[in-house]
């Protein structure tokens, strides 16, 4: 019974953690997008860095969103 | 048929009104079948009927029945054989046999073969109501058990997913976050070279703090995965609590120096013994000290103290600060996972900075460790003046 209670709390915490990570990722995505929109410059270095930042954001998105879904469907 | 109360006898189906209980009555005599339909209708149930065991089994193939009432003496297929086939093919279906006194032995035989109960002829409404009530309660209890089992299985599955996710992401998330941070730093440097409007700086600030928050969450993931370990088996031993305080003081004093906070301790000269898992208890007290560090501004004070009350045979281990304190309406929430006092007020990136972030599992961990020791955790706080967290342990000889 106690083990179930702990497990249940633990799972709840995990779900909350995922929610927190997704929220922060969403803030990050929005801010990077707005930053790009407002920068409006043709500096190749800046563009390169922004492109890399977007690549990494995509990787993080996959880890946070796709991996838990994959576990679930398995 | 005997007289009955005019008051409609209620059958208890309250447990789960949404659960249907399909009832099948197998009886060869048409008039008797009709009387059963009327009787069950009176009791509040619509029933299906079949004229013999064979016809009854055909009906069971087409529709699930939770309860079957069957006569024992019937042509084509008698009640006992019907019972055997039903229990073989539909083990969850409860069978109640109806028998005349002359065949009571058969009724007992039927019970041995898995019948739920038997009803003797002439059938009494009250008897049917009682038996049906009990049968429905049994079925509901079985369904509830199954639901609990399903929930439990689901919980285990989710726990497994959680463990896999945390194991994987704790490692995997660090890399892209580090790369992200690296390119963001490069981008910041690049942008410093060119004049940028205020809005850009605002977005840059948000990105910087969000990356820091996410990094902090990942850093704290292992705490989350370890949370349930605190309630598992403790390696308890007799331990001098003064020593635990000294260990923590030595490990953490440099952090206080960095923040220019006066960090001190006061030990009990009687050097009391307590029965604890020293590692886990140290982790709990360190969390309290870290918490005090986080919520105490520069030039503040944090005191770590041990006090033995000989009359009560209790040891009080307290961490007192003169920091921001906790609003009274939030005191009940601080031990909840993911709760951080400053959430609504402030965001910062480091565990040791003033009002620095974290994912808010620290105090819930302290509570779990304390409870696992059978000890008590109390908190007194005055907003703007500070807080005192106390772990109360039993002293041992």
Coordinates of N, CA, C and O in Angstrom, one line a residue, chain A residues 2-18 20-25 27-28 30-41 43-50 52-54 56-57 59-61 63-65 67-68 71-74, chain B residues 152 154-166 168-169 172-173 175-177 179-180 183-184 186-187 190-191 194 196-197 199-201 203-204 206-211 213-214 217-218 221 224-225 227-228 231-232 337-338 347 359 361 364 368 371:
Chain A
X2 N 1.9 1.2 0.9 CA 2.8 2.4 1.1 C 3.6 2.5 -0.2 O 3.8 3.6 -0.7
X3 N 4.0 1.3 -0.8 CA 4.8 1.3 -2.0 C 4.0 1.9 -3.1 O 4.5 2.7 -3.9
X4 N 2.7 1.6 -3.2 CA 1.8 2.1 -4.2 C 1.7 3.6 -4.1 O 1.7 4.3 -5.1
X5 N 1.5 4.1 -2.8 CA 1.4 5.5 -2.6 C 2.6 6.3 -3.1 O 2.5 7.3 -3.7
X6 N 3.8 5.7 -2.7 CA 5.0 6.3 -3.1 C 5.2 6.4 -4.7 O 5.6 7.4 -5.2
X7 N 4.8 5.2 -5.3 CA 4.9 5.1 -6.7 C 4.0 6.1 -7.4 O 4.3 6.8 -8.3
X8 N 2.8 6.2 -6.8 CA 1.8 7.1 -7.4 C 2.3 8.6 -7.2 O 2.2 9.4 -8.2
X9 N 2.9 8.9 -6.1 CA 3.4 10.3 -5.9 C 4.6 10.5 -6.9 O 4.7 11.6 -7.4
X10 N 5.4 9.5 -7.0 CA 6.6 9.6 -7.9 C 6.2 9.8 -9.3 O 6.7 10.7 -10.0
X11 N 5.1 9.1 -9.8 CA 4.6 9.2 -11.1 C 4.1 10.6 -11.3 O 4.3 11.3 -12.3
X12 N 3.4 11.1 -10.3 CA 2.8 12.4 -10.4 C 3.9 13.5 -10.5 O 3.8 14.4 -11.3
X13 N 4.9 13.3 -9.7 CA 6.1 14.2 -9.8 C 6.7 14.2 -11.2 O 7.1 15.3 -11.7
X14 N 6.8 13.0 -11.7 CA 7.4 12.9 -13.1 C 6.5 13.6 -14.1 O 7.0 14.4 -14.9
X15 N 5.2 13.4 -14.0 CA 4.3 14.1 -14.9 C 4.4 15.6 -14.8 O 4.4 16.4 -15.8
X16 N 4.5 16.1 -13.5 CA 4.7 17.5 -13.3 C 6.0 18.0 -13.8 O 6.1 19.1 -14.4
X17 N 7.1 17.2 -13.7 CA 8.4 17.6 -14.2 C 8.3 17.8 -15.7 O 8.8 18.7 -16.3
X18 N 7.7 16.8 -16.4 CA 7.5 16.9 -17.8 C 6.8 18.1 -18.2 O 7.2 18.8 -19.2
X20 N 6.6 20.9 -16.5 CA 7.5 22.0 -16.3 C 8.5 22.2 -17.5 O 8.8 23.3 -18.0
X21 N 9.1 21.1 -17.9 CA 10.1 21.1 -19.0 C 9.4 21.6 -20.3 O 10.0 22.4 -21.0
X22 N 8.2 21.1 -20.5 CA 7.5 21.5 -21.8 C 7.2 23.0 -21.7 O 7.3 23.6 -22.8
X23 N 6.8 23.5 -20.6 CA 6.5 24.9 -20.5 C 7.7 25.7 -20.8 O 7.7 26.7 -21.5
X24 N 8.9 25.3 -20.1 CA 10.1 26.1 -20.4 C 10.5 26.0 -21.8 O 11.0 27.0 -22.4
X25 N 10.3 24.9 -22.4 CA 10.7 24.7 -23.8 C 9.8 25.6 -24.7 O 10.3 26.2 -25.7
X27 N 8.5 28.4 -23.8 CA 9.0 29.8 -23.6 C 10.2 30.0 -24.5 O 10.4 31.1 -25.2
X28 N 11.1 29.1 -24.5 CA 12.3 29.1 -25.2 C 12.1 29.3 -26.7 O 12.6 30.1 -27.4
X30 N 9.3 30.3 -28.2 CA 8.7 31.5 -28.5 C 9.7 32.7 -28.6 O 9.7 33.5 -29.5
X31 N 10.6 32.7 -27.5 CA 11.6 33.8 -27.4 C 12.5 33.7 -28.6 O 12.9 34.8 -29.1
X32 N 13.0 32.5 -29.0 CA 13.9 32.4 -30.1 C 13.3 32.9 -31.4 O 13.8 33.6 -32.2
X33 N 12.0 32.5 -31.6 CA 11.3 32.9 -32.8 C 11.2 34.4 -32.8 O 11.4 35.0 -33.9
X34 N 10.7 35.0 -31.7 CA 10.6 36.5 -31.7 C 11.9 37.2 -31.9 O 12.0 38.2 -32.5
X35 N 12.9 36.6 -31.3 CA 14.3 37.2 -31.5 C 14.7 37.2 -32.9 O 15.1 38.2 -33.5
X36 N 14.4 36.1 -33.6 CA 14.7 36.0 -35.1 C 13.9 37.0 -35.8 O 14.5 37.7 -36.7
X37 N 12.7 37.1 -35.5 CA 11.8 38.0 -36.2 C 12.2 39.5 -36.1 O 12.2 40.3 -37.0
X38 N 12.7 39.8 -34.9 CA 13.1 41.2 -34.6 C 14.5 41.5 -34.9 O 14.8 42.7 -35.1
X39 N 15.4 40.5 -35.1 CA 16.8 40.8 -35.4 C 16.9 41.4 -36.8 O 17.5 42.4 -37.0
X40 N 16.3 40.6 -37.8 CA 16.2 41.1 -39.1 C 17.6 41.6 -39.6 O 17.7 42.8 -40.1
X41 N 18.6 40.8 -39.4 CA 19.9 41.2 -39.9 C 20.5 40.2 -40.8 O 20.1 39.0 -40.7
X43 N 23.7 39.2 -40.8 CA 25.0 38.8 -40.4 C 25.1 37.3 -40.4 O 24.3 36.6 -39.8
X44 N 26.0 36.7 -41.2 CA 26.0 35.2 -41.4 C 26.3 34.5 -40.0 O 25.8 33.4 -39.8
X45 N 27.2 35.1 -39.2 CA 27.5 34.4 -37.9 C 26.2 34.3 -37.1 O 25.9 33.3 -36.5
X46 N 25.5 35.4 -37.0 CA 24.2 35.5 -36.2 C 23.3 34.4 -36.7 O 22.7 33.6 -35.9
X47 N 23.1 34.3 -38.0 CA 22.2 33.4 -38.6 C 22.7 31.9 -38.3 O 21.9 31.1 -38.1
X48 N 24.0 31.7 -38.4 CA 24.5 30.4 -38.1 C 24.2 30.0 -36.7 O 23.7 28.9 -36.4
X49 N 24.4 30.9 -35.7 CA 24.2 30.6 -34.3 C 22.7 30.3 -34.1 O 22.3 29.4 -33.4
X50 N 21.8 31.1 -34.8 CA 20.4 30.9 -34.6 C 20.0 29.6 -35.2 O 19.1 28.9 -34.6
X52 N 21.8 26.9 -35.3 CA 22.3 25.8 -34.4 C 21.4 25.8 -33.2 O 21.0 24.7 -32.7
X53 N 21.0 27.0 -32.7 CA 20.1 27.0 -31.5 C 18.8 26.3 -31.9 O 18.3 25.5 -31.1
X54 N 18.3 26.6 -33.1 CA 17.0 25.9 -33.5 C 17.2 24.4 -33.6 O 16.3 23.6 -33.2
X56 N 19.2 22.5 -31.8 CA 19.3 22.0 -30.5 C 17.9 22.0 -29.8 O 17.5 21.1 -29.1
X57 N 17.1 23.0 -30.1 CA 15.8 23.1 -29.6 C 15.0 21.9 -30.1 O 14.2 21.3 -29.4
X59 N 16.1 19.0 -31.0 CA 16.6 17.8 -30.3 C 16.0 17.7 -28.9 O 15.5 16.6 -28.5
X60 N 15.9 18.8 -28.2 CA 15.3 18.8 -26.8 C 13.8 18.5 -26.9 O 13.3 17.7 -26.1
X61 N 13.2 19.1 -28.0 CA 11.8 18.8 -28.1 C 11.5 17.3 -28.3 O 10.6 16.8 -27.7
X63 N 13.3 14.9 -27.2 CA 13.6 14.1 -25.9 C 12.4 14.3 -25.0 O 11.9 13.4 -24.4
X64 N 12.0 15.6 -24.9 CA 10.9 15.9 -23.9 C 9.5 15.4 -24.3 O 8.7 15.0 -23.5
X65 N 9.3 15.5 -25.6 CA 7.9 15.2 -26.1 C 7.8 13.8 -26.7 O 6.9 13.0 -26.3
X67 N 10.0 11.1 -26.7 CA 10.4 9.9 -25.9 C 9.4 9.4 -24.9 O 9.0 8.2 -24.9
X68 N 8.8 10.3 -24.1 CA 7.8 9.7 -23.2 C 6.6 9.1 -24.0 O 6.0 8.1 -23.6
X71 N 7.6 5.6 -25.1 CA 7.5 4.7 -24.0 C 6.1 4.2 -23.7 O 5.8 3.1 -23.5
X72 N 5.2 5.2 -23.8 CA 3.8 4.9 -23.5 C 3.2 4.0 -24.5 O 2.5 3.0 -24.2
X73 N 3.5 4.2 -25.8 CA 3.0 3.4 -26.8 C 3.6 2.0 -26.8 O 3.0 1.1 -27.3
X74 N 4.8 1.9 -26.3 CA 5.3 0.5 -26.2 C 4.7 -0.2 -25.0 O 5.0 -1.3 -24.7
Chain B
X152 N -3.4 -0.4 -10.6 CA -2.1 -0.7 -10.1 C -1.1 -1.1 -11.2 O 0.0 -0.6 -11.3
X154 N -1.4 -0.1 -14.3 CA -1.1 1.2 -15.0 C -0.1 2.0 -14.3 O 0.8 2.6 -14.9
X155 N -0.2 2.1 -13.0 CA 0.7 2.8 -12.2 C 2.1 2.3 -12.3 O 3.1 3.0 -12.5
X156 N 2.2 1.0 -12.3 CA 3.6 0.3 -12.4 C 4.2 0.7 -13.8 O 5.3 1.0 -13.9
X157 N 3.3 0.6 -14.8 CA 3.7 0.9 -16.2 C 4.2 2.4 -16.2 O 5.3 2.7 -16.8
X158 N 3.4 3.3 -15.6 CA 3.8 4.7 -15.6 C 5.1 4.9 -14.9 O 6.0 5.7 -15.3
X159 N 5.3 4.2 -13.8 CA 6.5 4.3 -13.0 C 7.7 3.9 -13.8 O 8.8 4.4 -13.7
X160 N 7.5 2.8 -14.6 CA 8.5 2.3 -15.5 C 8.9 3.3 -16.5 O 10.1 3.6 -16.7
X161 N 7.9 4.0 -17.1 CA 8.1 5.0 -18.1 C 8.9 6.1 -17.4 O 9.9 6.6 -18.0
X162 N 8.5 6.5 -16.2 CA 9.2 7.6 -15.5 C 10.7 7.3 -15.3 O 11.6 8.1 -15.6
X163 N 10.9 6.0 -14.9 CA 12.3 5.6 -14.6 C 13.2 5.7 -15.9 O 14.3 6.1 -15.9
X164 N 12.5 5.1 -17.0 CA 13.3 5.1 -18.2 C 13.5 6.5 -18.7 O 14.6 6.8 -19.1
X165 N 12.5 7.4 -18.6 CA 12.7 8.7 -19.1 C 13.7 9.5 -18.3 O 14.6 10.1 -18.9
X166 N 13.7 9.3 -17.0 CA 14.6 10.1 -16.2 C 16.1 9.5 -16.4 O 17.0 10.3 -16.6
X168 N 17.2 8.2 -19.1 CA 17.7 8.6 -20.4 C 17.9 10.1 -20.5 O 19.0 10.6 -20.9
X169 N 16.9 10.9 -20.1 CA 17.0 12.3 -20.3 C 18.0 13.0 -19.4 O 18.6 14.0 -19.7
X172 N 20.8 12.6 -21.6 CA 20.7 13.0 -23.0 C 20.4 14.5 -23.1 O 20.7 15.2 -24.0
X173 N 19.6 15.0 -22.1 CA 19.2 16.5 -22.2 C 20.4 17.4 -21.9 O 20.4 18.5 -22.3
X175 N 23.4 17.4 -23.0 CA 24.2 17.7 -24.2 C 23.5 18.8 -25.0 O 24.2 19.9 -25.2
X176 N 22.3 18.7 -25.5 CA 21.7 19.8 -26.3 C 21.6 21.1 -25.5 O 21.8 22.1 -26.0
X177 N 21.4 20.9 -24.2 CA 21.3 22.2 -23.3 C 22.6 22.9 -23.3 O 22.7 24.1 -23.4
X179 N 25.0 22.6 -25.6 CA 25.2 23.2 -26.9 C 24.4 24.5 -27.1 O 24.9 25.5 -27.6
X180 N 23.2 24.4 -26.7 CA 22.3 25.5 -26.8 C 22.8 26.7 -26.0 O 22.9 27.9 -26.6
X183 N 25.9 28.2 -28.0 CA 25.6 29.0 -29.1 C 24.9 30.3 -28.7 O 25.0 31.3 -29.3
X184 N 24.2 30.2 -27.6 CA 23.5 31.4 -27.2 C 24.5 32.4 -26.7 O 24.4 33.6 -26.9
X186 N 27.6 32.6 -27.8 CA 28.2 33.2 -29.0 C 27.3 34.2 -29.6 O 27.8 35.3 -30.1
X187 N 26.1 33.9 -29.7 CA 25.1 34.9 -30.3 C 25.1 36.2 -29.5 O 25.1 37.3 -30.0
X190 N 28.1 38.1 -30.4 CA 28.0 38.6 -31.7 C 27.1 39.9 -31.7 O 27.4 40.9 -32.3
X191 N 26.0 39.8 -30.9 CA 25.0 40.9 -30.9 C 25.6 42.1 -30.1 O 25.1 43.2 -30.3
X194 N 26.9 44.8 -32.4 CA 26.0 45.7 -33.2 C 24.9 46.3 -32.3 O 24.6 45.7 -31.3
X196 N 21.6 46.9 -30.7 CA 20.4 46.2 -30.7 C 19.3 46.9 -29.9 O 19.6 47.5 -28.8
X197 N 18.1 46.8 -30.4 CA 17.0 47.5 -29.7 C 16.7 46.8 -28.3 O 17.0 45.6 -28.1
X199 N 14.0 45.5 -27.2 CA 13.2 44.3 -27.3 C 14.1 43.0 -27.4 O 13.8 42.0 -26.9
X200 N 15.2 43.2 -28.2 CA 16.1 42.1 -28.5 C 16.7 41.7 -27.1 O 16.8 40.5 -26.8
X201 N 17.1 42.7 -26.4 CA 17.7 42.4 -25.0 C 16.8 41.7 -24.1 O 17.1 40.8 -23.4
X203 N 14.3 39.6 -25.1 CA 14.2 38.2 -25.5 C 15.4 37.5 -25.1 O 15.4 36.3 -24.7
X204 N 16.6 38.1 -25.3 CA 17.8 37.4 -24.9 C 17.8 37.1 -23.4 O 18.3 36.0 -23.0
X206 N 15.2 36.5 -21.5 CA 14.2 35.4 -21.3 C 14.9 34.1 -21.7 O 14.8 33.1 -21.0
X207 N 15.6 34.1 -22.8 CA 16.2 32.8 -23.3 C 17.3 32.4 -22.3 O 17.3 31.2 -21.9
X208 N 18.1 33.3 -21.9 CA 19.2 33.0 -20.9 C 18.6 32.4 -19.6 O 19.0 31.3 -19.2
X209 N 17.5 33.0 -19.1 CA 17.0 32.5 -17.8 C 16.3 31.2 -18.0 O 16.3 30.3 -17.2
X210 N 15.7 31.0 -19.2 CA 15.0 29.7 -19.4 C 15.9 28.6 -19.6 O 15.7 27.5 -19.1
X211 N 17.0 28.8 -20.3 CA 18.1 27.8 -20.5 C 18.6 27.4 -19.1 O 18.7 26.2 -18.8
X213 N 17.0 27.7 -16.2 CA 16.0 26.9 -15.5 C 16.0 25.5 -15.9 O 15.9 24.5 -15.1
X214 N 16.0 25.3 -17.2 CA 16.0 23.9 -17.8 C 17.2 23.1 -17.3 O 17.1 21.9 -17.0
X217 N 16.7 22.1 -13.8 CA 15.7 20.9 -13.7 C 16.4 19.6 -14.0 O 16.2 18.6 -13.3
X218 N 17.2 19.6 -15.1 CA 17.9 18.4 -15.4 C 18.9 18.0 -14.3 O 19.0 16.8 -14.0
X221 N 17.0 16.2 -11.6 CA 16.2 15.0 -12.0 C 16.6 13.9 -11.1 O 15.7 13.1 -10.8
X224 N 14.7 13.6 -8.0 CA 13.4 13.1 -8.2 C 13.4 11.6 -8.3 O 12.5 11.0 -7.7
X225 N 14.3 11.1 -9.1 CA 14.3 9.6 -9.2 C 14.7 8.9 -7.9 O 14.4 7.8 -7.7
X227 N 13.8 10.1 -4.9 CA 12.8 10.5 -3.9 C 12.2 9.3 -3.1 O 12.2 9.2 -1.9
X228 N 11.8 8.3 -3.9 CA 11.1 7.2 -3.2 C 12.1 6.3 -2.4 O 11.7 5.6 -1.6
X231 N 12.0 6.5 1.5 CA 11.1 5.8 2.4 C 11.4 4.3 2.4 O 10.7 3.6 3.1
X232 N 12.3 3.9 1.6 CA 12.6 2.5 1.7 C 13.5 2.2 2.9 O 13.8 3.1 3.7
X337 N 5.8 18.6 -3.4 CA 6.8 18.6 -4.5 C 6.5 19.7 -5.5 O 5.4 20.1 -5.7
X338 N 7.6 20.3 -6.0 CA 7.5 21.4 -7.0 C 7.0 22.7 -6.5 O 6.7 23.6 -7.3
X347 N 12.4 34.7 -10.4 CA 13.1 33.5 -11.0 C 14.6 33.8 -11.0 O 15.0 34.8 -11.5
X359 N 13.8 22.8 -8.6 CA 12.5 22.4 -9.1 C 11.6 22.1 -7.9 O 10.5 21.7 -8.1
X361 N 11.8 20.2 -5.1 CA 11.6 18.9 -4.5 C 12.3 18.8 -3.2 O 12.1 17.8 -2.4
X364 N 10.1 18.6 0.1 CA 9.3 17.4 0.1 C 10.2 16.2 0.4 O 9.8 15.2 1.1
X368 N 9.9 13.5 3.6 CA 9.9 12.1 3.4 C 10.9 11.4 4.3 O 10.7 10.4 4.9
X371 N 9.9 11.6 7.9 CA 8.8 10.7 8.2 C 9.3 9.2 8.2 O 8.9 8.4 9.1

